[in-house]
Short mmCIF file of C-alpha atoms in Angstrom, two decimals:
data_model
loop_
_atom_site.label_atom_id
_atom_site.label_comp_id
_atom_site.label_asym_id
_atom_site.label_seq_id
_atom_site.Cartn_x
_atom_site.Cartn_y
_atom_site.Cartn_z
CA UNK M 221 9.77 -18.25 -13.36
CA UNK M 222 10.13 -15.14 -10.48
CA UNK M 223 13.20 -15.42 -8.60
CA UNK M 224 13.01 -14.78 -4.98
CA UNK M 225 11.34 -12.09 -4.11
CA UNK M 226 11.49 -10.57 -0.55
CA UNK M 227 9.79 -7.22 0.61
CA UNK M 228 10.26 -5.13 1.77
CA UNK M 229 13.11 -3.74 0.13
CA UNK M 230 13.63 -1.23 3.27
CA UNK M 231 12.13 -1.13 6.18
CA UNK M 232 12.73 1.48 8.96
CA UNK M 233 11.69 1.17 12.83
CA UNK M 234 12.55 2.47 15.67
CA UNK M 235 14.36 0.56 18.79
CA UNK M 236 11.68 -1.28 20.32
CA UNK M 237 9.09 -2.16 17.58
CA UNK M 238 8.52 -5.01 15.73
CA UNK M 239 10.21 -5.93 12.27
CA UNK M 240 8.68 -8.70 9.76
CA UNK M 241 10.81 -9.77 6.61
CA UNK M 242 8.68 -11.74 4.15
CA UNK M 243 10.90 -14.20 1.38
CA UNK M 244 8.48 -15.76 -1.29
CA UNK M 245 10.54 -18.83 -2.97
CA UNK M 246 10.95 -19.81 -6.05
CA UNK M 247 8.26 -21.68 -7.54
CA UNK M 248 8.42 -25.00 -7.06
CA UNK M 249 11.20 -24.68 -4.13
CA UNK M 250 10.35 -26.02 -0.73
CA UNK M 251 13.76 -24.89 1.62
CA UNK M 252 14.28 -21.95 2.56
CA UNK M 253 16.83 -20.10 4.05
CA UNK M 254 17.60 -16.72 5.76
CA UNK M 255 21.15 -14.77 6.20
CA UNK M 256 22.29 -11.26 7.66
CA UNK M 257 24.64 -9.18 6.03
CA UNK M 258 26.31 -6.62 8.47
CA UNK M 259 28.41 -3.55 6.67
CA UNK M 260 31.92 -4.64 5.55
CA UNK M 261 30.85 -8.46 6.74
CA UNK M 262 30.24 -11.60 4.98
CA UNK M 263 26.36 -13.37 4.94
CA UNK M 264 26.03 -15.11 7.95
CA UNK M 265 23.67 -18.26 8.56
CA UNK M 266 21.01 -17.36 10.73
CA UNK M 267 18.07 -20.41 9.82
CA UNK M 268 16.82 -23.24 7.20
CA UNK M 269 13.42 -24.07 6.94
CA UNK M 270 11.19 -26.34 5.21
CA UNK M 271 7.66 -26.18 4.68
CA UNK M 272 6.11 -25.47 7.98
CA UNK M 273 9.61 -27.29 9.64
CA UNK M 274 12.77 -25.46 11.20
CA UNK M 275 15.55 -27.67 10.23
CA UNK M 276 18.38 -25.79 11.54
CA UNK M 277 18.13 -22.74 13.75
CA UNK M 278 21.52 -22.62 14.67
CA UNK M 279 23.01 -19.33 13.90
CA UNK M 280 19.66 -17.31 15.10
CA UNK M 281 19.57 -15.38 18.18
CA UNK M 282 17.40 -17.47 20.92
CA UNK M 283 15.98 -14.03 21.92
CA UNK M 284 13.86 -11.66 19.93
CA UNK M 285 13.88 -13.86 16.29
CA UNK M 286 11.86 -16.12 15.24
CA UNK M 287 10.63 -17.20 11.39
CA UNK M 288 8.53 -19.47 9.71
CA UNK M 289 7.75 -21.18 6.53
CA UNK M 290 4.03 -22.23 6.67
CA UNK M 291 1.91 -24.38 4.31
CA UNK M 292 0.69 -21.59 2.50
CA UNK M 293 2.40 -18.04 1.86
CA UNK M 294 5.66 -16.78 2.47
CA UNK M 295 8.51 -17.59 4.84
CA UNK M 296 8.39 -14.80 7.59
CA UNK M 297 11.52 -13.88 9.57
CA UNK M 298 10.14 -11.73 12.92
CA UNK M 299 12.38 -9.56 15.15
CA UNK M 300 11.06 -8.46 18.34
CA UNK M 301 11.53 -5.34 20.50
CA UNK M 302 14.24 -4.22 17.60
CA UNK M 303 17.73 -2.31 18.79
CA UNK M 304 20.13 -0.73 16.48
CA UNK M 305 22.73 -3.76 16.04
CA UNK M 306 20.00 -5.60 14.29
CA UNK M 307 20.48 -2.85 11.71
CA UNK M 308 21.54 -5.11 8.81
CA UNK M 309 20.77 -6.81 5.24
CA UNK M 310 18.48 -9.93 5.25
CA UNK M 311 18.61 -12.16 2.94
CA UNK M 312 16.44 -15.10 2.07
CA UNK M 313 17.75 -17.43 -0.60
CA UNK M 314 15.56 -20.84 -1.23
CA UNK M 315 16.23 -24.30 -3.30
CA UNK M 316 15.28 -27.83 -4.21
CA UNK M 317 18.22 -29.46 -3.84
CA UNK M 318 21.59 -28.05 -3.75
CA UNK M 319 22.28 -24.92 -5.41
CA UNK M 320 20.49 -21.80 -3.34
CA UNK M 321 19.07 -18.51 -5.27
CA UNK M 322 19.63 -15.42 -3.34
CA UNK M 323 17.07 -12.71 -3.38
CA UNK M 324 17.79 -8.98 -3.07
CA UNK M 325 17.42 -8.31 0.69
CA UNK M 326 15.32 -6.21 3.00
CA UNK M 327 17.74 -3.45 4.52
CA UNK M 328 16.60 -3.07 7.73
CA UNK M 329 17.48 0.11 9.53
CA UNK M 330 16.55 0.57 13.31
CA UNK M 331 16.82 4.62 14.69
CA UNK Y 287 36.04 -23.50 13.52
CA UNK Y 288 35.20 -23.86 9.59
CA UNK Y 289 36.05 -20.17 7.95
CA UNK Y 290 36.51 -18.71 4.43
CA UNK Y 291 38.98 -15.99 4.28
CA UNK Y 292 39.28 -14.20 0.80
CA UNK Y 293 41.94 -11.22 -0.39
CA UNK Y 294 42.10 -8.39 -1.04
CA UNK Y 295 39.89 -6.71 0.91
CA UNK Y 296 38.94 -4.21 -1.73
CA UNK Y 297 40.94 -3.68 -5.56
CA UNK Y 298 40.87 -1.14 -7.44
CA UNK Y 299 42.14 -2.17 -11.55
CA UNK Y 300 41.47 -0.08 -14.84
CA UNK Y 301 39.19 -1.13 -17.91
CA UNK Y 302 40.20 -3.72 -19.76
CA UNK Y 303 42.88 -5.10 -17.08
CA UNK Y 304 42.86 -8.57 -15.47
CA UNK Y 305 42.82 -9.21 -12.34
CA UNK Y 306 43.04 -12.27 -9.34
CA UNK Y 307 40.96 -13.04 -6.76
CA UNK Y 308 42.10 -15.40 -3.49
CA UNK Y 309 40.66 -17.37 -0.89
CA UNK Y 310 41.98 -19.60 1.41
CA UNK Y 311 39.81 -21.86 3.15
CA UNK Y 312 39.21 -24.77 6.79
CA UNK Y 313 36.10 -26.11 6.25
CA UNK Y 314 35.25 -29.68 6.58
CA UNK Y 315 33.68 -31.75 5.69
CA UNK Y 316 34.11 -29.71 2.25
CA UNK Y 317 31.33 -29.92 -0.46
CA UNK Y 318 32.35 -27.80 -3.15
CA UNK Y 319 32.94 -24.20 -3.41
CA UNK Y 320 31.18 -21.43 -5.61
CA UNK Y 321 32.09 -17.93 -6.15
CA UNK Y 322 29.02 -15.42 -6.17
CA UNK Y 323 29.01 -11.98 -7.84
CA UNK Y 324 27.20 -9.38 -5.38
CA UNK Y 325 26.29 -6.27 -7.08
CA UNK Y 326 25.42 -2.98 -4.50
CA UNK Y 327 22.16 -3.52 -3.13
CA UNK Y 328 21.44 -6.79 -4.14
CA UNK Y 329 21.71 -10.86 -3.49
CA UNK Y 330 24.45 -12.74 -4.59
CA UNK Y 331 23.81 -14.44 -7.95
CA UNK Y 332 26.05 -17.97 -8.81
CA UNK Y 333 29.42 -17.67 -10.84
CA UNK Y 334 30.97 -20.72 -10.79
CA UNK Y 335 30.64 -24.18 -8.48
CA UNK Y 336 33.66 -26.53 -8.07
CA UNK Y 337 33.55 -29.85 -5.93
CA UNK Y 338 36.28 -31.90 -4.25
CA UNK Y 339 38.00 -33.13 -7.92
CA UNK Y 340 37.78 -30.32 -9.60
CA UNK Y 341 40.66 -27.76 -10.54
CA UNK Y 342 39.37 -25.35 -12.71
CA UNK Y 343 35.63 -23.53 -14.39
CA UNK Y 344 35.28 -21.01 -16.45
CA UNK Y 345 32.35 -18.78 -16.93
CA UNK Y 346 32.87 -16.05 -19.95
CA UNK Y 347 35.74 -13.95 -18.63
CA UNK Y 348 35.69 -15.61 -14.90
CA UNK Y 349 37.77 -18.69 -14.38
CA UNK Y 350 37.73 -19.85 -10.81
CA UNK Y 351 40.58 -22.90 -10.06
CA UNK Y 352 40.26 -25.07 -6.69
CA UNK Y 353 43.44 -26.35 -4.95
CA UNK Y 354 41.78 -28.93 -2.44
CA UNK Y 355 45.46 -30.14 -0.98
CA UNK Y 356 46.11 -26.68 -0.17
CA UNK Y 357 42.42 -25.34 0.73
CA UNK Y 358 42.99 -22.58 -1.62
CA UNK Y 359 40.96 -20.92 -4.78
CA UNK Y 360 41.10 -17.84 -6.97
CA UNK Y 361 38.64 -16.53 -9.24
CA UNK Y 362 40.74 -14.66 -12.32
CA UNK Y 363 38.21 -12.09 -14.14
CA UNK Y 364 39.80 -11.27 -17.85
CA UNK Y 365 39.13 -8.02 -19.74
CA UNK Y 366 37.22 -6.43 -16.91
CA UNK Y 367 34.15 -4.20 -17.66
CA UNK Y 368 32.82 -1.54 -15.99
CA UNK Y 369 30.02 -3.81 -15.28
CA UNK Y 370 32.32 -5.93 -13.39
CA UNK Y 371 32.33 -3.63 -10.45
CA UNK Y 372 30.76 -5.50 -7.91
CA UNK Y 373 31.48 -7.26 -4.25
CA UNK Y 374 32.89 -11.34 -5.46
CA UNK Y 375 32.18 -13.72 -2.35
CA UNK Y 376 33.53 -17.19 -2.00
CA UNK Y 377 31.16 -19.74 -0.65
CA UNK Y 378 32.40 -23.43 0.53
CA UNK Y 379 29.32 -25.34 1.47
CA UNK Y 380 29.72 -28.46 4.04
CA UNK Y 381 27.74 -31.16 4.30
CA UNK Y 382 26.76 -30.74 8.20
CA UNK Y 383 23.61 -31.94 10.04
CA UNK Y 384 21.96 -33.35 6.70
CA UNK Y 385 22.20 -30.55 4.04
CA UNK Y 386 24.98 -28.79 2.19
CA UNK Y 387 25.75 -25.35 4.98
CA UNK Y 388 27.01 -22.55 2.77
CA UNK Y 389 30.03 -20.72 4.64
CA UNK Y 390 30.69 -17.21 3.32
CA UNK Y 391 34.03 -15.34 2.68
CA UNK Y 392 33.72 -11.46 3.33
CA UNK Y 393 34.19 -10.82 -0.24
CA UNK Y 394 36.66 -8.69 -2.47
CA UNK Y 395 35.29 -5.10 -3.41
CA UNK Y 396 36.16 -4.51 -7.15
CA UNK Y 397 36.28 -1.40 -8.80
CA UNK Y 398 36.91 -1.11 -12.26
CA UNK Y 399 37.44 3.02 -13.54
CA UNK Y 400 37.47 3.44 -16.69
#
């Protein structure tokens, strides 16, 4: 059974474009949920999703992010018109009930 | 405002030495709490969970004890490895809104030398 697998691993754009952050769950998991790291911070909530449902959008900007979980493929996290504090580690973790599985991040630099 | 605040910052031990991990915690409604090990580069991966009644879980050389009167844990690592070198996060999750909200610590930078 994969863990969670998220790619890219890096991903480098410049202020202005677009970023997209794809998490694939673990099999048979069906909530998923996305985090940013800043340097020398702690993982902060950004969104929870279920299968083609936000649940809880919370702690995401209302400008610029969006993401997604549809029927079929991956959960997508999209940042618009990037600037450089969005320069960060994203991390998608996913479950089916309680305990969440982390997967390794996309580092996301923005020049 | 529900926070997780862990210390030190960063610790630096030698090989074979023990060391202590804190966190002090105001979250509620409180779920349980779980230490993660976050090596460079990567996700967090599960140590140890604890809920409400709890006091104490070990895992190998981590033991992790809850104090839920005084909103307090510690995760103790025993004979550290090099391998232990890593960032340790305490998470409290809270049951908010219909699902279990995971509330991060900062985390503790440990570096073991040899």
């Amino acid at each position: 059974n994969a863990g969670v697998m998220q790619n890219p691993r890096h991903l480098v754009r410049r202020r202005g474009q677009e970023a997209r952050l794809r998490c694939s769950p673990m099999k048979g998991h069906s909530h998923v949920y996305w985090y940013r790291q800043l340097p020398e911070e702690g993982l902060k909530f950004m969104v929870y999703l279920q299968k083609e449902n936000i649940i809880d959008e919370s702690g995401m900007p209302k400008e610029r992010f969006s993401a997604e979980f549809p029927k079929e493929g991956p959960s997508i996290l999209r940042i618009q018109q990037v600037v450089r504090g969005d320069s960060a580690a994203y991390f998608c973790a996913s479950s089916q009930e309680d305990t969440q599985y982390f997967g390794p991040g996309t580092r996301l630099t923005v020049l | 405002k529900n926070q997780v605040e862990q210390s030190p910052q960063s610790l630096i031990i030698l090989e074979g030495k023990n060391c202590t991990l804190q966190c002090n915690y105001t979250v509620s409604p409180f779920s349980n709490l779980r230490w993660y090990k976050q090596d460079t580069g990567r996700g967090p991966v599960s140590l140890t969970i604890m809920t409400f009644s709890e006091n104490t879980k070990s895992n190998g050389r981590y033991t992790a004890t809850l104090d839920a009167d005084t909103k307090q844990s510690s995760l103790h690592i025993t004979a550290s490895q090099l391998s232990d070198s890593a960032s340790y996060i305490c998470v409290v999750s809270s049951f908010s809104g219909g699902y279990n909200k995971l509330i991060f610590g900062a985390g503790t930078r440990l570096a073991v030398h040899p």
